[in-house]
Amino acid sequence: MNDEVLFTVKRWLTVPASVLLLCVATHMGEAQTPAAKMETTAERDARMKWWREARFGMFVHWGLYSGLAGTWDGKPVATTGGMEWIQQRVKADTATYAARAIPLFKPSPSFAREWARLARQAGCRYIVFTTKHHDGFALHDSKVSDFDAGSILHRDLVKEIVEAARAEGLRVGFYHSMIDWHHDQYEYARSQQLPHPLKGLDYPNGKRSHAIYQKYLRDEVDELLSNYGPVDVLWWDFSAVDFQGDEAWRASDLMADVRSRQPNIIMNNRLFRIPEAGFTGMGTAAISAQLNPRYGDFITPEQHIPATGMPGVDWETCMTMNSTWGYSEHDHAWKSAETLIRNLIDIASKGGNYLLNIGPKGDGTIPVESVDAMRAIGAWMKVNGESIYGTSASPFEKPEWGRCTRKALPGGKTRLYLQVFDWPKNGKLVVPIAAAKAPVARLLATGRRLSVSTSGGVTTISTGTTAPDRVASVIELDVADLPARP
Ligand code: GLC
């Protein structure tokens, strides 16, 4: 080692370890953020704990499009599909869209409290809402934009929503769109795959500088992270195979900035669209069960529930109640409360979270069909929530009669929650586990003991023939010696 090197090493030894690690990471040319680099598995588990236990969140798509309600020129744009995309669907430029949509977007004074109350009543533990969707209209009071609730309504809707959610004890997440159909420097021609109402047309304002848009994006996110206290989730949306990540959004940098400001935040994977971030291509089906933590904390199956669990990967299925995210007065394809409850159970049985969407109207009121469904879920969760919160995936493949979740009990025991969709007609529920000691079974709703026998490699519970709950009746089964998963 020559003197110069020795001197450098000595100087480095006086630098705090965190700074040193940062320098090493940068030196190695790692795109990985220093925060991600230094986080141990235990630290990550601690950060993800509340989210993994929560299992159920409310998604909200709400913005200028909500007042248009899927109608343009007095006619339905369509009866299905995302009406938060109405500007793109009718190919309106931002001025035309804003002129029609702004007068119809009239948030009531109490809308946020109504959302938050409904989320809590439904049993949601967190709420994620659109701080900005693809139309570019920001719900906060932004200093870097004049296309925001502060400039146009003289209100900070983000503040109203965050305060209402916190008052109901909910965690809060921001959905934030990378795509922007308003900003005059957003270079939409750089992607063939990302939607834009003016796609194929020249930029109306001549040459654009995407770097200016990236700076704006960063400044707006900085506002969101600075002015509303702790933010629990950042839900980015979205990227294309041909335009994503560092090139499109300076994503690694953006994530590092977010983590430095909000070290406990949880972020999704949609700043990227590469296999290492869980994407195999375009389209909602093009996902795979993998995620390198440098690209986010969880993957985001959209409008579907993966067939099997994803061991080792945190995931959250986001889903609409009808077929649109943003409100449409023409979409009547509502899922039944039974479907939604069983979806939540199905997802928990596979170790995932359910982010269930509502699309409030222009005044912030929630469609009655969504209110009713959320209340029905809440009634079920009130009795059976213990079989959802803080559970992990079933130890066996889904049985014909329903689903199963599990929790560790003290002393090495396991509690299985059997969510029975189809109550056995012969009064015998067969559970595919071979326990040496007969497990103890109870109905979760009432605590009534049920008799259990074990033989032939299965456990059989005597249930009687009448289902206690039409949608899903839960039996808890305490097993002393659960065999390892085959
Ligand atoms: C898609 C859509 C968007 C919706 C989102 C929810 O990315 O572009 O409208 O907000 O999915 O997952």
Short mmCIF file of C-alpha atoms and ligand atoms in Angstrom, two decimals:
data_model
loop_
_atom_site.label_atom_id
_atom_site.label_comp_id
_atom_site.label_asym_id
_atom_site.label_seq_id
_atom_site.Cartn_x
_atom_site.Cartn_y
_atom_site.Cartn_z
CA MET A 1 0.00 0.00 0.00
CA ASN A 2 1.62 3.29 -0.97
CA ASP A 3 1.41 6.38 1.26
CA GLU A 4 -1.29 8.05 -0.74
CA VAL A 5 -3.59 5.03 -0.51
CA LEU A 6 -2.82 4.63 3.18
CA PHE A 7 -3.67 8.28 3.76
CA THR A 8 -6.97 7.88 1.94
CA VAL A 9 -7.84 4.76 3.93
CA LYS A 10 -7.02 6.54 7.22
CA ARG A 11 -9.19 9.47 6.28
CA TRP A 12 -12.03 7.12 5.42
CA LEU A 13 -11.70 5.41 8.76
CA THR A 14 -12.65 8.67 10.44
CA VAL A 15 -15.82 8.92 8.36
CA PRO A 16 -19.02 7.48 9.89
CA ALA A 17 -19.84 3.99 8.66
CA SER A 18 -23.06 5.07 6.97
CA VAL A 19 -21.30 7.65 4.83
CA LEU A 20 -18.61 5.14 4.01
CA LEU A 21 -21.15 2.59 2.85
CA LEU A 22 -22.84 5.21 0.75
CA CYS A 23 -19.53 6.06 -0.88
CA VAL A 24 -18.77 2.40 -1.52
CA ALA A 25 -22.19 1.86 -3.05
CA THR A 26 -21.74 4.86 -5.31
CA HIS A 27 -18.20 3.83 -6.13
CA MET A 28 -19.32 0.38 -7.18
CA GLY A 29 -21.65 2.03 -9.65
CA GLU A 30 -24.62 0.46 -7.93
CA ALA A 31 -28.02 1.79 -8.93
CA GLN A 32 -29.14 0.46 -5.57
CA THR A 33 -30.02 3.11 -3.04
CA PRO A 34 -27.81 3.43 0.02
CA ALA A 35 -30.87 2.89 2.21
CA ALA A 36 -31.76 -0.34 0.44
CA LYS A 37 -28.12 -1.39 0.56
CA MET A 38 -27.82 -0.98 4.27
CA GLU A 39 -31.15 -2.44 5.30
CA THR A 40 -30.88 -5.87 6.88
CA THR A 41 -33.60 -8.50 6.55
CA ALA A 42 -34.61 -7.84 10.14
CA GLU A 43 -34.91 -4.10 9.47
CA ARG A 44 -36.93 -4.74 6.37
CA ASP A 45 -39.23 -7.13 8.23
CA ALA A 46 -39.75 -4.48 10.92
CA ARG A 47 -40.56 -1.84 8.29
CA MET A 48 -42.98 -4.14 6.44
CA LYS A 49 -44.63 -5.49 9.59
CA TRP A 50 -47.77 -3.32 9.74
CA TRP A 51 -48.37 -3.74 6.01
CA ARG A 52 -48.02 -7.52 6.09
CA GLU A 53 -50.40 -7.72 9.04
CA ALA A 54 -52.95 -5.30 7.58
CA ARG A 55 -54.03 -7.50 4.66
CA PHE A 56 -56.82 -5.14 3.63
CA GLY A 57 -56.68 -1.58 2.32
CA MET A 58 -58.99 0.83 0.52
CA PHE A 59 -57.85 2.26 -2.79
CA VAL A 60 -59.42 5.53 -3.97
CA HIS A 61 -59.35 6.88 -7.52
CA TRP A 62 -60.63 10.41 -7.46
CA GLY A 63 -59.79 13.51 -9.46
CA LEU A 64 -61.11 15.77 -12.21
CA TYR A 65 -62.31 12.76 -14.22
CA SER A 66 -64.69 11.82 -11.36
CA GLY A 67 -67.06 14.68 -12.15
CA LEU A 68 -67.19 13.74 -15.84
CA ALA A 69 -68.44 10.33 -14.66
CA GLY A 70 -67.67 8.56 -17.92
CA THR A 71 -69.75 11.00 -19.99
CA TRP A 72 -68.45 13.19 -22.83
CA ASP A 73 -70.57 15.33 -25.15
CA GLY A 74 -73.60 14.08 -23.23
CA LYS A 75 -72.92 10.47 -24.19
CA PRO A 76 -71.38 7.50 -22.34
CA VAL A 77 -67.79 6.99 -23.42
CA ALA A 78 -68.20 3.30 -22.62
CA THR A 79 -69.98 1.18 -20.07
CA THR A 80 -66.87 -0.68 -18.94
CA GLY A 81 -63.20 0.07 -18.39
CA GLY A 82 -61.26 2.76 -16.57
CA MET A 83 -62.97 6.16 -16.76
CA GLU A 84 -60.04 7.85 -15.01
CA TRP A 85 -58.68 7.52 -18.56
CA ILE A 86 -61.51 9.53 -20.09
CA GLN A 87 -59.18 12.26 -21.38
CA GLN A 88 -57.18 9.64 -23.24
CA ARG A 89 -60.29 7.82 -24.43
CA VAL A 90 -61.77 10.92 -26.06
CA LYS A 91 -58.33 12.20 -27.09
CA ALA A 92 -58.83 15.61 -25.51
CA ASP A 93 -55.95 18.01 -25.05
CA THR A 94 -55.41 19.18 -21.50
CA ALA A 95 -57.12 22.56 -21.96
CA THR A 96 -60.32 21.05 -23.37
CA TYR A 97 -60.36 18.38 -20.70
CA ALA A 98 -59.78 20.85 -17.87
CA ALA A 99 -62.41 23.28 -19.16
CA ARG A 100 -65.06 20.57 -19.06
CA ALA A 101 -63.94 18.70 -15.95
CA ILE A 102 -63.12 21.49 -13.49
CA PRO A 103 -66.69 22.82 -13.15
CA LEU A 104 -67.88 19.29 -12.33
CA PHE A 105 -65.31 18.61 -9.62
CA LYS A 106 -66.90 20.02 -6.46
CA PRO A 107 -65.70 18.26 -3.32
CA SER A 108 -68.13 18.54 -0.41
CA PRO A 109 -66.72 19.83 2.87
CA SER A 110 -66.95 16.45 4.60
CA PHE A 111 -66.07 13.98 1.83
CA ALA A 112 -62.78 12.87 3.40
CA ARG A 113 -64.33 12.00 6.74
CA GLU A 114 -66.93 9.89 4.95
CA TRP A 115 -64.25 7.93 3.07
CA ALA A 116 -62.18 7.37 6.17
CA ARG A 117 -65.16 6.28 8.25
CA LEU A 118 -66.22 3.81 5.57
CA ALA A 119 -62.70 2.39 5.30
CA ARG A 120 -62.55 1.81 9.03
CA GLN A 121 -66.03 0.30 9.14
CA ALA A 122 -65.05 -2.08 6.33
CA GLY A 123 -62.07 -3.26 8.34
CA CYS A 124 -59.42 -1.65 6.13
CA ARG A 125 -56.19 -0.85 7.90
CA TYR A 126 -54.92 1.58 5.29
CA ILE A 127 -56.03 3.82 2.50
CA VAL A 128 -54.17 4.61 -0.71
CA PHE A 129 -55.54 7.46 -2.80
CA THR A 130 -54.64 9.25 -6.03
CA THR A 131 -52.60 12.34 -5.23
CA LYS A 132 -52.24 12.73 -9.00
CA HIS A 133 -53.54 10.49 -11.77
CA HIS A 134 -52.46 10.42 -15.41
CA ASP A 135 -54.41 13.60 -16.21
CA GLY A 136 -51.80 15.46 -14.16
CA PHE A 137 -54.19 17.18 -11.76
CA ALA A 138 -52.69 17.17 -8.25
CA LEU A 139 -54.99 17.02 -5.23
CA HIS A 140 -52.61 18.87 -2.94
CA ASP A 141 -51.72 22.53 -2.76
CA SER A 142 -48.66 22.61 -4.98
CA LYS A 143 -46.17 25.42 -5.32
CA VAL A 144 -44.75 23.92 -8.50
CA SER A 145 -48.00 23.54 -10.44
CA ASP A 146 -51.06 25.57 -11.27
CA PHE A 147 -52.99 22.44 -12.17
CA ASP A 148 -53.74 21.45 -8.60
CA ALA A 149 -56.47 21.69 -5.98
CA GLY A 150 -54.68 24.55 -4.23
CA SER A 151 -54.63 26.74 -7.35
CA ILE A 152 -58.10 25.84 -8.59
CA LEU A 153 -60.23 25.13 -5.51
CA HIS A 154 -58.15 26.90 -2.87
CA ARG A 155 -58.17 23.69 -0.89
CA ASP A 156 -55.56 21.11 -0.02
CA LEU A 157 -57.48 17.89 -0.60
CA VAL A 158 -54.49 15.73 0.30
CA LYS A 159 -54.34 17.37 3.70
CA GLU A 160 -58.07 16.83 4.21
CA ILE A 161 -57.81 13.15 3.29
CA VAL A 162 -54.66 12.49 5.35
CA GLU A 163 -56.15 14.13 8.44
CA ALA A 164 -59.43 12.24 8.11
CA ALA A 165 -57.66 8.92 7.60
CA ARG A 166 -55.36 9.44 10.58
CA ALA A 167 -58.34 10.39 12.75
CA GLU A 168 -59.83 6.96 11.99
CA GLY A 169 -56.54 5.23 12.83
CA LEU A 170 -55.72 4.33 9.24
CA ARG A 171 -52.31 4.23 7.61
CA VAL A 172 -52.05 6.46 4.56
CA GLY A 173 -50.60 5.88 1.12
CA PHE A 174 -50.19 8.12 -1.92
CA TYR A 175 -50.84 6.80 -5.41
CA HIS A 176 -48.82 9.04 -7.69
CA SER A 177 -48.80 8.91 -11.48
CA MET A 178 -45.55 9.11 -13.39
CA ILE A 179 -47.43 9.55 -16.61
CA ASP A 180 -48.67 13.10 -17.06
CA TRP A 181 -51.12 14.24 -19.75
CA HIS A 182 -50.95 17.86 -18.64
CA HIS A 183 -47.31 18.86 -18.24
CA ASP A 184 -45.94 20.67 -21.29
CA GLN A 185 -42.48 19.13 -20.99
CA TYR A 186 -43.54 15.49 -20.65
CA GLU A 187 -42.05 13.80 -23.71
CA TYR A 188 -44.79 11.37 -24.59
CA ALA A 189 -43.20 10.49 -27.93
CA ARG A 190 -40.37 8.69 -26.13
CA SER A 191 -42.67 5.75 -25.41
CA GLN A 192 -44.75 3.78 -27.88
CA GLN A 193 -46.38 1.93 -25.00
CA LEU A 194 -47.40 4.60 -22.50
CA PRO A 195 -50.77 6.20 -23.23
CA HIS A 196 -51.16 9.88 -24.08
CA PRO A 197 -54.18 11.64 -25.62
CA LEU A 198 -51.96 13.36 -28.20
CA LYS A 199 -49.95 10.27 -29.14
CA GLY A 200 -48.80 10.41 -32.74
CA LEU A 201 -49.17 14.18 -32.90
CA ASP A 202 -46.30 16.65 -32.69
CA TYR A 203 -45.83 18.42 -29.39
CA PRO A 204 -48.13 21.45 -29.52
CA ASN A 205 -45.41 23.57 -27.91
CA GLY A 206 -42.52 22.44 -30.11
CA LYS A 207 -39.53 20.81 -28.49
CA ARG A 208 -39.88 19.42 -24.96
CA SER A 209 -37.34 18.67 -22.26
CA HIS A 210 -38.15 15.57 -20.28
CA ALA A 211 -35.49 16.56 -17.73
CA ILE A 212 -37.68 19.53 -16.79
CA TYR A 213 -40.62 17.17 -16.30
CA GLN A 214 -38.46 14.86 -14.16
CA LYS A 215 -37.49 17.80 -11.98
CA TYR A 216 -41.16 18.78 -11.63
CA LEU A 217 -42.07 15.21 -10.71
CA ARG A 218 -39.40 15.21 -8.06
CA ASP A 219 -40.46 18.62 -6.68
CA GLU A 220 -44.07 17.54 -6.45
CA VAL A 221 -43.14 14.33 -4.66
CA ASP A 222 -40.96 16.38 -2.31
CA GLU A 223 -44.00 18.47 -1.42
CA LEU A 224 -46.02 15.35 -0.73
CA LEU A 225 -43.31 13.98 1.52
CA SER A 226 -42.69 17.24 3.36
CA ASN A 227 -46.12 18.61 4.16
CA TYR A 228 -48.31 15.77 5.42
CA GLY A 229 -46.36 14.02 8.18
CA PRO A 230 -45.43 10.36 7.88
CA VAL A 231 -46.48 8.79 4.59
CA ASP A 232 -46.85 5.04 4.91
CA VAL A 233 -46.98 3.98 1.26
CA LEU A 234 -45.94 5.40 -2.08
CA TRP A 235 -47.84 3.69 -4.85
CA TRP A 236 -46.18 4.65 -8.12
CA ASP A 237 -48.00 4.20 -11.44
CA PHE A 238 -46.69 3.26 -14.06
CA SER A 239 -43.97 2.34 -16.51
CA ALA A 240 -43.62 0.63 -19.88
CA VAL A 241 -41.04 -1.83 -21.15
CA ASP A 242 -39.89 0.85 -23.60
CA PHE A 243 -39.85 3.69 -21.05
CA GLN A 244 -39.24 3.05 -17.39
CA GLY A 245 -36.92 3.29 -14.43
CA ASP A 246 -33.95 5.62 -14.40
CA GLU A 247 -34.35 6.76 -17.99
CA ALA A 248 -38.01 7.67 -17.65
CA TRP A 249 -38.33 8.90 -14.06
CA ARG A 250 -34.78 8.96 -12.61
CA ALA A 251 -36.33 6.23 -10.51
CA SER A 252 -33.41 5.04 -8.34
CA ASP A 253 -32.65 8.61 -7.43
CA LEU A 254 -36.29 9.34 -6.71
CA MET A 255 -36.57 6.29 -4.46
CA ALA A 256 -33.39 7.21 -2.60
CA ASP A 257 -34.74 10.69 -2.01
CA VAL A 258 -38.06 9.32 -0.76
CA ARG A 259 -36.32 6.90 1.61
CA SER A 260 -34.04 9.58 2.98
CA ARG A 261 -37.06 11.72 3.85
CA GLN A 262 -39.37 8.95 5.02
CA PRO A 263 -37.24 6.00 6.11
CA ASN A 264 -40.22 3.81 7.06
CA ILE A 265 -42.12 4.26 3.82
CA ILE A 266 -43.18 1.27 1.72
CA MET A 267 -43.06 1.58 -2.07
CA ASN A 268 -44.46 -0.50 -4.89
CA ASN A 269 -42.61 -1.71 -8.00
CA ARG A 270 -44.15 0.39 -10.74
CA LEU A 271 -41.34 2.85 -11.33
CA PHE A 272 -39.85 -0.02 -13.29
CA ARG A 273 -40.99 -2.57 -15.85
CA ILE A 274 -38.29 -5.19 -15.94
CA PRO A 275 -38.21 -8.84 -14.83
CA GLU A 276 -36.20 -8.03 -11.68
CA ALA A 277 -39.09 -5.78 -10.62
CA GLY A 278 -41.69 -8.51 -11.20
CA PHE A 279 -42.77 -7.61 -14.75
CA THR A 280 -42.45 -9.89 -17.74
CA GLY A 281 -43.90 -7.47 -20.29
CA MET A 282 -46.85 -5.16 -20.81
CA GLY A 283 -50.43 -5.90 -19.77
CA THR A 284 -51.81 -6.71 -16.33
CA ALA A 285 -51.13 -10.43 -16.68
CA ALA A 286 -47.42 -9.93 -17.41
CA ILE A 287 -46.12 -10.30 -13.89
CA SER A 288 -43.92 -12.79 -12.12
CA ALA A 289 -43.27 -13.58 -8.48
CA GLN A 290 -39.93 -11.90 -8.05
CA LEU A 291 -38.73 -8.55 -6.78
CA ASN A 292 -35.25 -7.27 -6.14
CA PRO A 293 -35.68 -4.83 -3.22
CA ARG A 294 -33.87 -2.09 -5.10
CA TYR A 295 -36.99 -1.82 -7.30
CA GLY A 296 -39.57 -1.64 -4.54
CA ASP A 297 -41.07 -3.44 -1.59
CA PHE A 298 -44.05 -5.21 -3.13
CA ILE A 299 -45.47 -6.28 -6.44
CA THR A 300 -48.87 -5.23 -7.70
CA PRO A 301 -51.08 -7.82 -9.43
CA GLU A 302 -53.88 -5.78 -10.97
CA GLN A 303 -57.49 -6.96 -11.29
CA HIS A 304 -56.53 -10.56 -10.60
CA ILE A 305 -55.51 -12.85 -7.78
CA PRO A 306 -52.45 -14.97 -8.48
CA ALA A 307 -53.34 -18.67 -8.68
CA THR A 308 -50.93 -19.65 -5.94
CA GLY A 309 -49.08 -17.71 -3.27
CA MET A 310 -45.74 -16.04 -3.84
CA PRO A 311 -43.43 -17.24 -1.08
CA GLY A 312 -40.74 -14.70 -0.28
CA VAL A 313 -42.37 -11.85 -2.22
CA ASP A 314 -44.70 -9.25 -0.74
CA TRP A 315 -47.68 -8.64 -3.00
CA GLU A 316 -50.91 -6.73 -3.10
CA THR A 317 -53.78 -7.30 -5.51
CA CYS A 318 -55.54 -4.08 -6.44
CA MET A 319 -59.06 -4.45 -7.80
CA THR A 320 -62.14 -2.50 -8.77
CA MET A 321 -65.65 -3.21 -7.48
CA ASN A 322 -67.15 -2.73 -10.94
CA SER A 323 -64.85 -2.36 -13.96
CA THR A 324 -63.58 1.21 -13.59
CA TRP A 325 -61.21 2.84 -11.11
CA GLY A 326 -62.53 6.37 -11.53
CA TYR A 327 -66.29 6.97 -11.19
CA SER A 328 -68.54 6.17 -14.13
CA GLU A 329 -72.28 6.56 -14.06
CA HIS A 330 -72.53 3.95 -16.83
CA ASP A 331 -70.70 1.05 -15.23
CA HIS A 332 -73.08 -1.32 -13.46
CA ALA A 333 -70.91 -4.41 -13.42
CA TRP A 334 -70.73 -4.55 -9.64
CA LYS A 335 -69.16 -7.52 -7.95
CA SER A 336 -71.25 -8.99 -5.15
CA ALA A 337 -70.26 -8.59 -1.52
CA GLU A 338 -69.85 -12.36 -1.42
CA THR A 339 -67.25 -12.21 -4.21
CA LEU A 340 -65.38 -9.37 -2.53
CA ILE A 341 -65.30 -11.10 0.87
CA ARG A 342 -64.16 -14.35 -0.69
CA ASN A 343 -61.51 -12.49 -2.69
CA LEU A 344 -60.14 -11.01 0.52
CA ILE A 345 -60.03 -14.45 2.09
CA ASP A 346 -58.50 -16.01 -1.02
CA ILE A 347 -55.76 -13.38 -1.07
CA ALA A 348 -54.99 -13.74 2.65
CA SER A 349 -54.83 -17.53 2.21
CA LYS A 350 -52.09 -16.95 -0.35
CA GLY A 351 -50.19 -14.45 1.79
CA GLY A 352 -51.13 -11.25 -0.05
CA ASN A 353 -52.94 -7.96 0.59
CA TYR A 354 -56.19 -6.77 -0.99
CA LEU A 355 -56.38 -3.13 -2.07
CA LEU A 356 -60.02 -2.68 -2.97
CA ASN A 357 -60.98 0.39 -4.97
CA ILE A 358 -63.75 2.92 -4.62
CA GLY A 359 -64.34 5.65 -7.21
CA PRO A 360 -66.12 8.57 -5.55
CA LYS A 361 -68.18 11.05 -7.60
CA GLY A 362 -67.13 14.61 -8.36
CA ASP A 363 -68.45 15.83 -5.03
CA GLY A 364 -66.60 13.07 -3.19
CA THR A 365 -69.65 10.95 -2.37
CA ILE A 366 -69.15 7.24 -2.69
CA PRO A 367 -71.49 5.25 -4.98
CA VAL A 368 -74.09 3.48 -2.88
CA GLU A 369 -73.12 0.08 -4.31
CA SER A 370 -69.60 0.56 -2.93
CA VAL A 371 -70.87 1.76 0.43
CA ASP A 372 -73.09 -1.30 0.74
CA ALA A 373 -70.31 -3.67 -0.28
CA MET A 374 -67.80 -2.11 2.12
CA ARG A 375 -70.31 -2.37 4.96
CA ALA A 376 -70.97 -6.02 4.16
CA ILE A 377 -67.25 -6.72 4.21
CA GLY A 378 -67.03 -4.84 7.51
CA ALA A 379 -69.79 -6.92 9.07
CA TRP A 380 -67.95 -10.10 8.11
CA MET A 381 -64.59 -8.74 9.27
CA LYS A 382 -65.99 -7.68 12.61
CA VAL A 383 -66.71 -11.32 13.42
CA ASN A 384 -63.97 -13.01 11.42
CA GLY A 385 -61.20 -10.42 11.00
CA GLU A 386 -58.96 -12.42 13.31
CA SER A 387 -58.69 -15.00 10.51
CA ILE A 388 -57.34 -12.30 8.14
CA TYR A 389 -55.20 -9.76 10.05
CA GLY A 390 -51.69 -10.86 10.90
CA THR A 391 -52.12 -14.25 9.27
CA SER A 392 -49.91 -15.95 6.75
CA ALA A 393 -50.52 -18.25 3.81
CA SER A 394 -52.23 -21.62 4.09
CA PRO A 395 -49.97 -24.62 4.72
CA PHE A 396 -51.85 -26.64 2.09
CA GLU A 397 -53.27 -26.20 -1.42
CA LYS A 398 -56.74 -24.70 -1.51
CA PRO A 399 -59.30 -27.32 -0.53
CA GLU A 400 -62.62 -27.69 -2.36
CA TRP A 401 -64.61 -26.32 0.56
CA GLY A 402 -62.85 -22.95 0.91
CA ARG A 403 -59.58 -21.46 2.13
CA CYS A 404 -57.21 -21.47 5.09
CA THR A 405 -54.88 -19.00 6.81
CA ARG A 406 -52.52 -19.57 9.71
CA LYS A 407 -50.96 -17.94 12.74
CA ALA A 408 -48.20 -19.14 15.05
CA LEU A 409 -49.27 -19.71 18.66
CA PRO A 410 -46.93 -19.79 21.62
CA GLY A 411 -45.25 -23.14 22.32
CA GLY A 412 -44.74 -24.06 18.68
CA LYS A 413 -48.45 -24.57 18.07
CA THR A 414 -50.25 -23.35 14.96
CA ARG A 415 -53.74 -21.95 14.65
CA LEU A 416 -55.35 -22.62 11.32
CA TYR A 417 -58.37 -20.59 10.30
CA LEU A 418 -60.57 -22.58 7.96
CA GLN A 419 -62.80 -20.28 5.95
CA VAL A 420 -65.55 -22.55 4.72
CA PHE A 421 -67.31 -21.33 1.57
CA ASP A 422 -69.18 -24.60 0.94
CA TRP A 423 -70.35 -26.04 4.22
CA PRO A 424 -70.24 -29.85 4.08
CA LYS A 425 -73.63 -31.38 3.38
CA ASN A 426 -72.71 -34.51 5.32
CA GLY A 427 -71.53 -32.51 8.34
CA LYS A 428 -67.90 -33.65 8.00
CA LEU A 429 -65.19 -31.19 7.00
CA VAL A 430 -62.03 -32.91 5.80
CA VAL A 431 -58.79 -30.95 6.35
CA PRO A 432 -55.72 -32.25 4.54
CA ILE A 433 -53.35 -32.37 7.50
CA ALA A 434 -52.10 -35.43 9.34
CA ALA A 435 -51.69 -34.36 12.96
CA ALA A 436 -50.54 -36.94 15.51
CA LYS A 437 -52.52 -35.31 18.32
CA ALA A 438 -56.16 -34.43 17.60
CA PRO A 439 -56.36 -30.66 17.07
CA VAL A 440 -58.89 -28.49 18.90
CA ALA A 441 -61.62 -26.93 16.72
CA ARG A 442 -63.98 -24.05 17.49
CA LEU A 443 -66.34 -21.88 15.49
CA LEU A 444 -64.66 -18.47 15.45
CA ALA A 445 -67.94 -16.55 15.58
CA THR A 446 -69.28 -18.20 18.74
CA GLY A 447 -66.42 -20.16 20.28
CA ARG A 448 -68.48 -23.38 20.11
CA ARG A 449 -66.25 -26.47 20.24
CA LEU A 450 -66.48 -28.97 17.39
CA SER A 451 -65.30 -32.55 17.67
CA VAL A 452 -62.30 -33.64 15.66
CA SER A 453 -60.83 -36.97 14.62
CA THR A 454 -57.61 -37.80 12.85
CA SER A 455 -57.04 -40.85 10.70
CA GLY A 456 -55.90 -41.86 7.27
CA GLY A 457 -53.61 -38.82 6.95
CA VAL A 458 -56.44 -36.29 7.30
CA THR A 459 -58.24 -34.42 10.06
CA THR A 460 -62.04 -34.54 10.10
CA ILE A 461 -64.19 -31.96 11.89
CA SER A 462 -67.81 -32.67 12.78
CA THR A 463 -69.52 -29.48 11.73
CA GLY A 464 -73.23 -30.24 11.62
CA THR A 465 -75.01 -29.52 8.37
CA THR A 466 -76.09 -25.89 8.72
CA ALA A 467 -73.64 -23.21 7.64
CA PRO A 468 -73.38 -20.47 10.27
CA ASP A 469 -72.43 -17.86 7.62
CA ARG A 470 -73.70 -17.97 4.04
CA VAL A 471 -70.54 -16.36 2.64
CA ALA A 472 -67.76 -17.90 4.70
CA SER A 473 -67.90 -19.54 8.14
CA VAL A 474 -64.61 -19.67 9.98
CA ILE A 475 -63.41 -22.60 12.09
CA GLU A 476 -60.25 -22.20 14.11
CA LEU A 477 -58.18 -25.31 14.46
CA ASP A 478 -55.30 -25.42 16.93
CA VAL A 479 -52.69 -27.91 15.85
CA ALA A 480 -49.87 -28.90 18.19
CA ASP A 481 -47.69 -30.55 15.60
CA LEU A 482 -48.40 -29.17 12.13
CA PRO A 483 -46.37 -31.18 9.64
CA ALA A 484 -44.02 -29.13 7.48
CA ARG A 485 -45.35 -28.17 4.06
CA PRO A 486 -44.67 -31.06 1.64
C1 GLC B 1 -53.42 1.15 -14.28
C2 GLC B 1 -54.24 2.27 -14.85
C3 GLC B 1 -54.80 3.15 -13.84
C4 GLC B 1 -55.09 2.61 -12.49
C5 GLC B 1 -54.11 1.58 -12.05
C6 GLC B 1 -54.46 0.88 -10.78
O1 GLC B 1 -52.12 1.40 -14.20
O2 GLC B 1 -53.52 3.06 -15.75
O3 GLC B 1 -55.86 3.87 -14.36
O4 GLC B 1 -54.92 3.68 -11.65
O5 GLC B 1 -53.86 0.70 -13.03
O6 GLC B 1 -53.67 -0.22 -10.58
#
